[in-house]
Every structure is written in structure tokens, then in C-alpha cells.
Short mmCIF file of C-alpha atoms and ligand atoms in Angstrom, two decimals:
data_model
loop_
_atom_site.label_atom_id
_atom_site.label_comp_id
_atom_site.label_asym_id
_atom_site.label_seq_id
_atom_site.Cartn_x
_atom_site.Cartn_y
_atom_site.Cartn_z
CA MET A 1 -3.14 6.67 0.47
CA ALA A 2 -2.99 5.14 -3.02
CA LEU A 3 -1.90 7.40 -5.87
CA ILE A 4 -3.37 7.33 -9.37
CA HIS A 5 -0.89 6.05 -11.98
CA GLY A 6 -1.12 5.00 -15.58
CA GLY A 7 -1.66 1.30 -16.14
CA GLN A 8 -4.96 1.15 -14.26
CA LEU A 9 -6.93 -0.22 -17.18
CA GLN A 10 -9.44 -2.22 -15.12
CA ARG A 11 -10.58 0.92 -13.32
CA VAL A 12 -10.84 3.04 -16.47
CA ALA A 13 -12.54 0.25 -18.44
CA LYS A 14 -15.22 0.05 -15.77
CA GLN A 15 -15.63 3.82 -15.64
CA PHE A 16 -16.22 4.06 -19.41
CA ASN A 17 -18.02 0.74 -19.68
CA ILE A 18 -15.74 -0.68 -22.38
CA ALA A 19 -14.35 -4.22 -21.92
CA PRO A 20 -10.61 -4.18 -21.03
CA GLU A 21 -9.67 -6.22 -24.12
CA ASN A 22 -11.10 -3.53 -26.40
CA TRP A 23 -8.77 -0.77 -25.22
CA LEU A 24 -5.62 0.62 -26.71
CA ASP A 25 -3.62 1.15 -23.52
CA LEU A 26 -0.97 3.87 -23.90
CA SER A 27 -1.15 4.98 -20.30
CA THR A 28 2.36 3.99 -19.20
CA GLY A 29 5.95 4.55 -20.31
CA ILE A 30 6.58 0.83 -20.57
CA ALA A 31 7.97 -0.31 -23.93
CA PRO A 32 5.21 -1.84 -26.08
CA LEU A 33 7.51 -4.64 -27.21
CA SER A 34 9.04 -6.78 -24.51
CA TYR A 35 12.03 -9.02 -24.20
CA PRO A 36 10.93 -12.48 -25.35
CA ILE A 37 10.47 -14.79 -22.37
CA PRO A 38 13.11 -17.54 -22.56
CA SER A 39 12.34 -21.13 -21.67
CA ILE A 40 12.52 -21.12 -17.86
CA PRO A 41 13.88 -24.16 -15.98
CA GLU A 42 10.96 -25.68 -14.07
CA GLN A 43 13.09 -25.96 -10.97
CA LEU A 44 13.04 -22.17 -10.61
CA TYR A 45 9.35 -22.35 -9.81
CA GLN A 46 9.91 -25.07 -7.23
CA VAL A 47 12.72 -23.74 -5.08
CA LEU A 48 13.08 -20.54 -3.10
CA PRO A 49 14.95 -17.84 -5.02
CA GLN A 50 18.71 -18.09 -4.42
CA PRO A 51 21.29 -15.31 -4.59
CA ASN A 52 22.06 -15.30 -8.29
CA SER A 53 25.63 -14.47 -9.20
CA ALA A 54 24.97 -14.80 -12.94
CA LEU A 55 22.26 -12.13 -12.70
CA GLU A 56 24.50 -9.94 -10.58
CA THR A 57 27.29 -10.17 -13.15
CA ALA A 58 24.88 -9.43 -16.00
CA ALA A 59 23.45 -6.41 -14.14
CA LYS A 60 26.90 -5.07 -13.21
CA GLY A 61 27.85 -5.32 -16.88
CA TYR A 62 24.69 -3.64 -18.16
CA TYR A 63 24.71 -0.81 -15.60
CA ASN A 64 28.49 -0.53 -15.65
CA THR A 65 28.88 -0.56 -11.87
CA ASN A 66 30.39 -2.73 -9.18
CA SER A 67 27.98 -1.97 -6.40
CA LEU A 68 24.34 -2.83 -6.84
CA LEU A 69 21.49 -4.50 -5.05
CA ILE A 70 18.84 -6.52 -6.88
CA THR A 71 15.39 -5.37 -5.76
CA ASN A 72 11.82 -6.05 -6.79
CA GLY A 73 11.62 -2.65 -8.49
CA SER A 74 12.55 0.93 -7.64
CA GLN A 75 9.22 1.42 -5.90
CA ALA A 76 10.27 -0.72 -2.92
CA ILE A 77 13.36 1.47 -2.47
CA ILE A 78 11.43 4.73 -2.89
CA LYS A 79 9.04 3.74 -0.11
CA LEU A 80 11.68 2.60 2.36
CA LEU A 81 14.31 5.25 1.72
CA PRO A 82 13.01 8.13 3.92
CA THR A 83 12.96 5.92 7.01
CA LEU A 84 16.48 4.62 6.43
CA TRP A 85 17.80 8.08 5.64
CA HIS A 86 16.25 9.48 8.79
CA GLU A 87 18.10 6.80 10.80
CA GLU A 88 21.31 7.91 9.07
CA ASN A 89 20.82 11.65 9.49
CA LYS A 90 18.42 12.78 12.21
CA HIS A 91 19.00 16.45 11.27
CA SER A 92 17.58 15.99 7.79
CA THR A 93 14.12 17.52 7.39
CA THR A 94 13.95 18.96 3.87
CA VAL A 95 13.60 17.26 0.51
CA TYR A 96 13.76 18.95 -2.92
CA LEU A 97 11.44 17.24 -5.39
CA PRO A 98 10.36 17.89 -8.98
CA GLU A 99 6.87 19.37 -9.06
CA GLN A 100 6.16 17.23 -12.09
CA GLY A 101 7.31 13.66 -11.73
CA TYR A 102 6.57 10.23 -10.31
CA LYS A 103 4.54 11.15 -7.25
CA GLU A 104 5.53 8.13 -5.14
CA HIS A 105 8.71 10.00 -4.22
CA ALA A 106 6.71 12.84 -2.69
CA LEU A 107 4.31 10.49 -0.95
CA ALA A 108 7.15 8.58 0.69
CA TRP A 109 9.01 11.68 1.95
CA GLN A 110 5.85 13.44 3.10
CA THR A 111 4.64 10.35 4.93
CA ALA A 112 7.95 10.27 6.78
CA GLY A 113 7.41 13.90 7.85
CA PHE A 114 9.87 15.65 5.52
CA ILE A 115 9.18 19.20 4.30
CA VAL A 116 8.98 19.33 0.51
CA CYS A 117 10.53 22.15 -1.53
CA TRP A 118 9.23 21.74 -5.08
CA TYR A 119 11.31 22.70 -8.09
CA GLN A 120 10.21 23.11 -11.73
CA ASP A 121 12.32 22.08 -14.72
CA THR A 122 15.35 23.93 -13.36
CA LEU A 123 17.08 22.29 -10.40
CA PRO A 124 17.18 24.31 -7.16
CA GLU A 125 20.03 26.82 -7.10
CA ILE A 126 23.05 24.84 -5.94
CA THR A 127 24.17 27.52 -3.50
CA GLU A 128 20.74 27.55 -1.86
CA ILE A 129 20.59 23.85 -1.06
CA LYS A 130 20.33 23.58 2.71
CA GLU A 131 22.64 21.47 4.90
CA ASN A 132 21.39 17.93 5.56
CA SER A 133 18.77 18.06 2.83
CA VAL A 134 17.75 15.54 0.20
CA LEU A 135 17.58 16.21 -3.54
CA VAL A 136 15.62 13.85 -5.77
CA VAL A 137 16.16 14.10 -9.53
CA ILE A 138 14.26 11.97 -12.03
CA ASN A 139 16.48 11.77 -15.07
CA PRO A 140 15.06 11.92 -17.64
CA ASN A 141 11.95 13.25 -15.99
CA ASN A 142 8.65 11.46 -16.40
CA PRO A 143 6.42 13.03 -17.77
CA THR A 144 8.33 16.12 -19.03
CA GLY A 145 11.23 14.26 -20.64
CA GLN A 146 13.64 16.88 -19.23
CA LEU A 147 17.19 15.52 -19.26
CA TYR A 148 19.79 16.86 -16.82
CA GLN A 149 23.37 16.70 -18.03
CA LYS A 150 25.75 14.46 -16.13
CA ALA A 151 28.24 17.26 -15.51
CA THR A 152 25.49 19.25 -13.76
CA LEU A 153 24.45 16.27 -11.68
CA LEU A 154 28.03 15.62 -10.63
CA SER A 155 28.29 19.11 -9.21
CA TYR A 156 25.08 18.56 -7.21
CA GLN A 157 26.45 15.25 -6.02
CA GLN A 158 29.52 17.01 -4.67
CA LYS A 159 27.41 19.69 -3.01
CA LEU A 160 25.17 17.17 -1.25
CA ALA A 161 28.15 15.17 -0.04
CA GLN A 162 29.74 18.33 1.39
CA SER A 163 26.53 19.39 3.10
CA ASN A 164 25.76 16.02 4.65
CA GLY A 165 22.77 15.58 2.38
CA LEU A 166 21.48 12.84 0.12
CA PHE A 167 21.31 12.83 -3.67
CA VAL A 168 18.79 10.41 -5.19
CA ILE A 169 18.85 9.97 -8.94
CA ASP A 170 15.94 7.99 -10.34
CA GLU A 171 16.96 6.70 -13.76
CA ALA A 172 13.82 4.68 -14.50
CA PHE A 173 13.73 5.86 -18.15
CA ILE A 174 17.42 6.44 -18.91
CA ASP A 175 17.98 3.23 -20.85
CA VAL A 176 16.89 5.04 -24.03
CA ILE A 177 19.43 7.85 -23.52
CA GLU A 178 23.13 7.77 -24.35
CA PRO A 179 24.69 5.53 -21.61
CA ALA A 180 27.36 8.15 -20.87
CA GLN A 181 24.60 10.35 -19.35
CA SER A 182 23.82 7.80 -16.64
CA MET A 183 25.15 8.29 -13.14
CA ALA A 184 25.11 4.51 -12.58
CA ASN A 185 28.74 4.15 -13.58
CA ILE A 186 30.21 6.77 -11.25
CA SER A 187 32.55 5.23 -8.76
CA ILE A 188 30.95 5.18 -5.34
CA SER A 189 33.45 4.85 -2.54
CA ASN A 190 32.52 3.18 0.70
CA SER A 191 32.61 6.50 2.46
CA ASP A 192 29.97 7.91 0.05
CA LYS A 193 26.71 7.63 1.90
CA ASN A 194 25.30 10.61 0.02
CA THR A 195 24.45 9.15 -3.38
CA LEU A 196 21.86 6.60 -4.48
CA ILE A 197 20.86 5.70 -8.01
CA LEU A 198 17.69 3.80 -8.91
CA ARG A 199 17.35 1.76 -12.07
CA SER A 200 14.10 0.19 -13.21
CA PHE A 201 14.18 -2.89 -15.39
CA GLY A 202 10.54 -3.02 -16.48
CA LYS A 203 10.34 0.05 -18.72
CA PHE A 204 12.98 -0.47 -21.41
CA PHE A 205 12.69 -4.25 -21.39
CA GLY A 206 8.89 -4.02 -21.48
CA LEU A 207 8.51 -6.40 -18.55
CA ALA A 208 7.17 -4.28 -15.71
CA GLY A 209 5.09 -7.22 -14.51
CA ILE A 210 8.04 -9.32 -13.38
CA ARG A 211 9.00 -6.66 -10.78
CA ILE A 212 12.74 -6.27 -10.76
CA GLY A 213 15.03 -3.27 -10.39
CA PHE A 214 18.42 -2.24 -9.09
CA LEU A 215 19.80 0.09 -6.45
CA ILE A 216 23.29 1.51 -6.84
CA GLY A 217 25.01 2.87 -3.74
CA ASN A 218 27.83 2.15 -1.31
CA ASP A 219 28.11 -1.23 0.45
CA ASP A 220 26.63 0.09 3.65
CA TRP A 221 23.47 1.35 1.94
CA LEU A 222 23.08 -1.89 -0.03
CA ALA A 223 23.42 -3.97 3.14
CA ARG A 224 20.90 -1.85 5.03
CA PHE A 225 18.31 -2.05 2.27
CA SER A 226 18.93 -5.77 1.92
CA ASP A 227 18.40 -6.28 5.68
CA HIS A 228 15.20 -4.25 5.72
CA LEU A 229 13.71 -5.81 2.62
CA GLY A 230 14.44 -9.35 3.79
CA PRO A 231 14.97 -12.52 1.76
CA TRP A 232 13.30 -13.64 -1.50
CA GLN A 233 12.53 -10.19 -2.84
CA VAL A 234 12.79 -11.28 -6.47
CA ASN A 235 11.37 -14.58 -7.60
CA GLY A 236 13.54 -17.12 -9.47
CA PRO A 237 11.81 -16.91 -12.88
CA ALA A 238 12.08 -13.08 -12.83
CA GLN A 239 15.78 -13.33 -11.99
CA PHE A 240 16.31 -15.75 -14.87
CA ILE A 241 14.47 -13.60 -17.41
CA ALA A 242 16.28 -10.42 -16.29
CA GLN A 243 19.67 -12.12 -16.51
CA LYS A 244 19.07 -13.20 -20.11
CA ALA A 245 17.70 -9.76 -21.06
CA LEU A 246 20.58 -7.86 -19.48
CA GLU A 247 23.10 -10.06 -21.30
CA ASP A 248 21.42 -9.80 -24.68
CA LYS A 249 23.22 -6.88 -26.36
CA HIS A 250 21.78 -7.70 -29.77
CA TRP A 251 18.17 -7.45 -28.53
CA GLN A 252 19.00 -4.26 -26.61
CA ARG A 253 20.34 -2.60 -29.78
CA GLN A 254 17.26 -3.67 -31.69
CA GLN A 255 14.97 -2.36 -28.95
CA GLN A 256 16.78 1.01 -28.94
CA GLN A 257 16.27 1.35 -32.66
CA THR A 258 12.62 0.25 -32.57
CA LEU A 259 11.72 2.65 -29.75
CA LYS A 260 13.52 5.50 -31.49
CA THR A 261 11.62 4.89 -34.72
CA LEU A 262 8.22 4.39 -33.06
CA SER A 263 8.58 7.43 -30.80
CA SER A 264 9.50 9.69 -33.69
CA GLN A 265 6.52 8.32 -35.66
CA LEU A 266 4.35 9.01 -32.62
CA GLN A 267 5.60 12.60 -32.53
CA THR A 268 4.64 13.05 -36.17
CA LEU A 269 1.24 11.45 -35.62
CA LEU A 270 0.52 13.75 -32.69
CA THR A 271 1.61 16.84 -34.59
CA GLU A 272 -0.60 15.90 -37.53
CA ASN A 273 -3.70 14.98 -35.55
CA LEU A 274 -3.79 17.43 -32.66
CA PRO A 275 -4.88 21.07 -32.91
CA MET A 276 -1.33 22.43 -32.69
CA GLN A 277 -2.59 25.98 -32.09
CA GLN A 278 -3.82 24.74 -28.69
CA ILE A 279 -0.55 23.05 -27.79
CA THR A 280 2.61 24.50 -26.32
CA THR A 281 5.01 21.59 -26.54
CA ILE A 282 5.33 17.92 -27.21
CA SER A 283 8.27 16.53 -25.28
CA GLY A 284 9.38 13.19 -23.93
CA THR A 285 11.73 10.30 -24.54
CA ALA A 286 11.72 7.21 -26.72
CA LEU A 287 9.44 5.62 -24.08
CA PHE A 288 6.68 8.26 -24.03
CA GLN A 289 5.62 11.60 -25.49
CA THR A 290 3.84 14.25 -23.43
CA VAL A 291 1.57 16.87 -24.98
CA TYR A 292 1.22 20.15 -23.07
CA PHE A 293 -1.93 22.06 -23.84
CA LYS A 294 -1.69 25.79 -24.20
CA ALA A 295 -2.56 27.65 -21.06
CA GLY A 296 -5.30 29.68 -22.73
CA ARG A 297 -6.72 30.73 -26.04
CA ASP A 298 -6.67 34.42 -25.14
CA ASP A 299 -3.90 35.84 -23.04
CA THR A 300 -6.13 37.43 -20.43
CA SER A 301 -5.17 36.22 -16.98
CA LEU A 302 -2.95 33.43 -15.72
CA GLU A 303 -5.88 31.95 -13.87
CA ASN A 304 -7.95 31.62 -17.03
CA LYS A 305 -5.01 30.21 -18.90
CA ASN A 306 -4.63 27.37 -16.46
CA ILE A 307 -8.31 26.57 -16.50
CA ASP A 308 -8.34 26.41 -20.29
CA GLY A 309 -5.19 24.30 -20.42
CA LYS A 310 -6.68 21.86 -17.97
CA LYS A 311 -9.96 21.77 -19.82
CA SER A 312 -8.37 20.92 -23.15
CA ALA A 313 -6.21 18.13 -21.75
CA GLU A 314 -9.02 16.71 -19.69
CA ASN A 315 -11.53 16.97 -22.54
CA TYR A 316 -9.09 15.18 -24.83
CA TYR A 317 -8.54 12.52 -22.18
CA ILE A 318 -12.27 11.87 -21.87
CA ALA A 319 -12.87 11.96 -25.62
CA LEU A 320 -10.07 9.41 -26.12
CA CYS A 321 -11.38 7.18 -23.33
CA LYS A 322 -14.82 7.19 -24.93
CA GLN A 323 -13.14 5.65 -27.98
CA GLY A 324 -11.29 3.07 -25.88
CA VAL A 325 -7.92 4.83 -26.02
CA TYR A 326 -6.31 5.17 -22.61
CA VAL A 327 -3.53 7.73 -22.12
CA ARG A 328 -2.24 9.37 -18.95
CA LEU A 329 -3.74 12.69 -17.90
CA THR A 330 -1.01 14.31 -15.81
CA ASP A 331 -1.69 15.09 -12.15
CA ASP A 332 -1.98 18.83 -12.85
CA LYS A 333 -4.40 17.98 -15.70
CA CYS A 334 -2.50 20.21 -18.15
CA ALA A 335 -0.98 17.50 -20.30
CA LEU A 336 -1.48 14.05 -21.77
CA ARG A 337 1.29 11.49 -21.79
CA PHE A 338 1.18 8.98 -24.63
CA GLY A 339 3.00 5.68 -24.28
CA ILE A 340 4.60 4.36 -27.47
CA PRO A 341 2.11 2.38 -29.58
CA LYS A 342 3.00 -0.78 -31.47
CA ALA A 343 3.22 -0.19 -35.24
CA GLU A 344 -0.16 -1.86 -35.79
CA ASP A 345 -1.87 0.53 -33.33
CA PHE A 346 -0.90 3.79 -35.01
CA GLU A 347 -3.94 3.90 -37.26
CA ARG A 348 -6.37 3.48 -34.38
CA LEU A 349 -4.70 6.28 -32.42
CA ALA A 350 -4.62 8.61 -35.45
CA ASN A 351 -8.32 7.97 -36.14
CA ALA A 352 -9.29 8.56 -32.51
CA LEU A 353 -7.43 11.89 -32.45
CA ALA A 354 -8.77 12.94 -35.85
CA ASN A 355 -12.34 12.24 -34.67
CA ILE A 356 -11.86 14.70 -31.80
CA LYS A 357 -10.15 17.35 -33.88
CA ASN A 358 -12.78 17.35 -36.66
C1 PLP B 1 10.17 7.83 -12.52
C2 PLP B 1 9.78 6.49 -11.98
N1 PLP B 1 10.55 5.92 -11.04
C3 PLP B 1 10.27 4.72 -10.53
C4 PLP B 1 9.14 4.02 -10.91
C5 PLP B 1 8.87 2.69 -10.30
O1 PLP B 1 9.23 1.69 -11.20
P1 PLP B 1 9.59 0.22 -10.78
O2 PLP B 1 9.18 -0.02 -9.37
O3 PLP B 1 8.84 -0.63 -11.74
O4 PLP B 1 11.07 0.06 -10.96
C6 PLP B 1 8.30 4.58 -11.89
C7 PLP B 1 7.09 3.87 -12.34
O5 PLP B 1 6.36 4.27 -13.21
C8 PLP B 1 8.63 5.84 -12.44
O6 PLP B 1 7.86 6.43 -13.37
#
């Protein structure tokens, strides 16, 4: 089964009969400005990708860890993980997952036969976490932007280790948060088979197309994933680009500042051009902003509230698409997630929203 994600411009362009080049695509949380592609040695296109110690050093420096595996994106790990975990712990049958969040996690665990216990913004009560279970936290969450504090996560890590469980922290969007909040730098001993951290490269560096990411875990986990994924996971040019980007502190600082400025301008634009009386919250990170539509105009019943909330978000989604502006309607259809526009695209977005409001 293929899930619907943002970034499916071809499909949406066809649906609304507007040529792909005429769209403003804000449907993903990928930075609108990307790391400039360096001049790539031609040889890297000619030979098979080699283990790249320069990239490994750069990644260990950037993520502040000693134990990582270079992968072709977090997605490959998400898909394979339930099978490998089941081999590790045959008694494990339950996974706790965020109800709102990247749905590939749920698909992978459900496909492997795990029972899903959904949680909302608040993590499941620590004392109620069952033996041998798996907890997946997306930090910060996409699309809600909810950030879990590191101290909290460390206590869950301890709990899952004690109860023979697995703690998976997906940090796809954490690059725009204070580095101290990341779990990537915790020391993972070789006996710790209970903690895995996923880092995506494509979002902050704006280069999702080159497919590269990193898994942080103990040596045994890294070796098992490496064996299962096989050789040549990441092509040579992608390795080269990622190495330069991960080393480039100056560009990273600039990117942080740009995303911070653009995302706060986006927040203002949304507040000014959306009917705020129909909106509960606008939340997110410097890589996206999510607008939650009010459950209902009149506080009659919960059922009506949900229908109205869905209607507003969906109506807005369609009205924006009709103007060639593509945003992400969340799976529950109650919210719209806006990727960060480039400075030159703000006017088009503001006009499209104003046209709907007026
Ligand atoms: C929360 C989250 N995790 C992981 C991924 C997968 O990213 P990638 O495979 O590019 O690292 C995504 C993609 O959108 C995501 O939103």
C-alpha cells in the first residue's frame, strides 16, 4: 500500500489541470533553499560508491556521535526496522505511535503484525508502557511541531531499556531546534540494544532528492542494518555533497537564520490572511507551519465540530489548489501544513489566501 505524502506535485497538477511548473509547491517540510551543489569529481559517477571515511567523520561531527550508519534516508530504516526488531525480541507485539505523524512508521509496524497503541500530543504514561514494547517518538513532531524535552525522553529511554523494549526517536526535523535537545549525542553503549535515533539529511539541507540519512545506535544494530541493506546504498555524488554540507558550519548558521526569519514571516502572513476566528492554532517549526481549523463554528456536538473542522481545511486545500498553490492537507483533514516559501513567493501565497478569505 502506498501512502499519500506531500511532494506529489505531478499527481496534484494532473488532478487540477495546472501544469507542474505553474505551481507554488509548499507541500513538504523540506527547506526551500538548499545547500549549493559543489563541483563533483567526475570519477564519483564512474566508480561504485566506496565507504567514505571523510563523510563519516563529517557526520559524526555534525551529529555529535561516535556510532552512526550512513543510509539512503530514514525511510529505508523505518521500513526494515520491525522485521529486525522482531528477530531481536520475539515477545514484542505492541508499538506506541503518535496518532499524528509521519505515517510510514505505522505502516511498517502494522505490516509486520504489531498492535498499535496510538498516543496524542502527550506521550503514553511511562508507568503504563508494557514490557517488550516499542515506543516511536517523532521529535519535533511533523505536522504538529510538538517538541518533547530531552530530559523526558531520557526517562523513557531508561524505561524501555529496563522493560526489554525499543525506543525509536525520529529526529527528521530537529536540525532547526537547539542541538542540546537532540538525542543523537547520548552515549550508546554496546549493550544498549534498546535505543535507535534517525536523522534525515534532506530536510534542513534542502536536498531530499539525493537520498541520504543516518542511523544512530549500538554497533550491533548498525552492523545488522548494514548487512540487510547491502552494499552501495548511497551513491558517490550524494556522499560527496553531504560531506561538504555537513562540514560547512558557516552555511549551516546562515540556513538556521534564514529559516527562522522565513518561518516567522510565514506565521505572520498566515495570521493576517486566514480567518483566525475559524482557527484554533498555528504551530510548527522553522521548516513548516501547520494551521488547525476550529472544530466547529457552534459548540453543538463533537461530531459536528469535527465535520466542520475537516470541511474548512479541505475547502481551503481545494481553493488553494485551484490557484496553483499546493500545501499538505493532513491525514485527518483537520489541518493544513505549509512548507516555508522562498521570500519571492510570499506575495503569491498571501494573494491566494486573501482571495479565499474575501
Ligand atoms: C518525520 C519523518 N521521518 C522520516 C521521514 C523520511 O525522510 P528521509 O527518508 O528523507 O530521511 C520523513 C519524510 O517526510 C518524515 O516526515
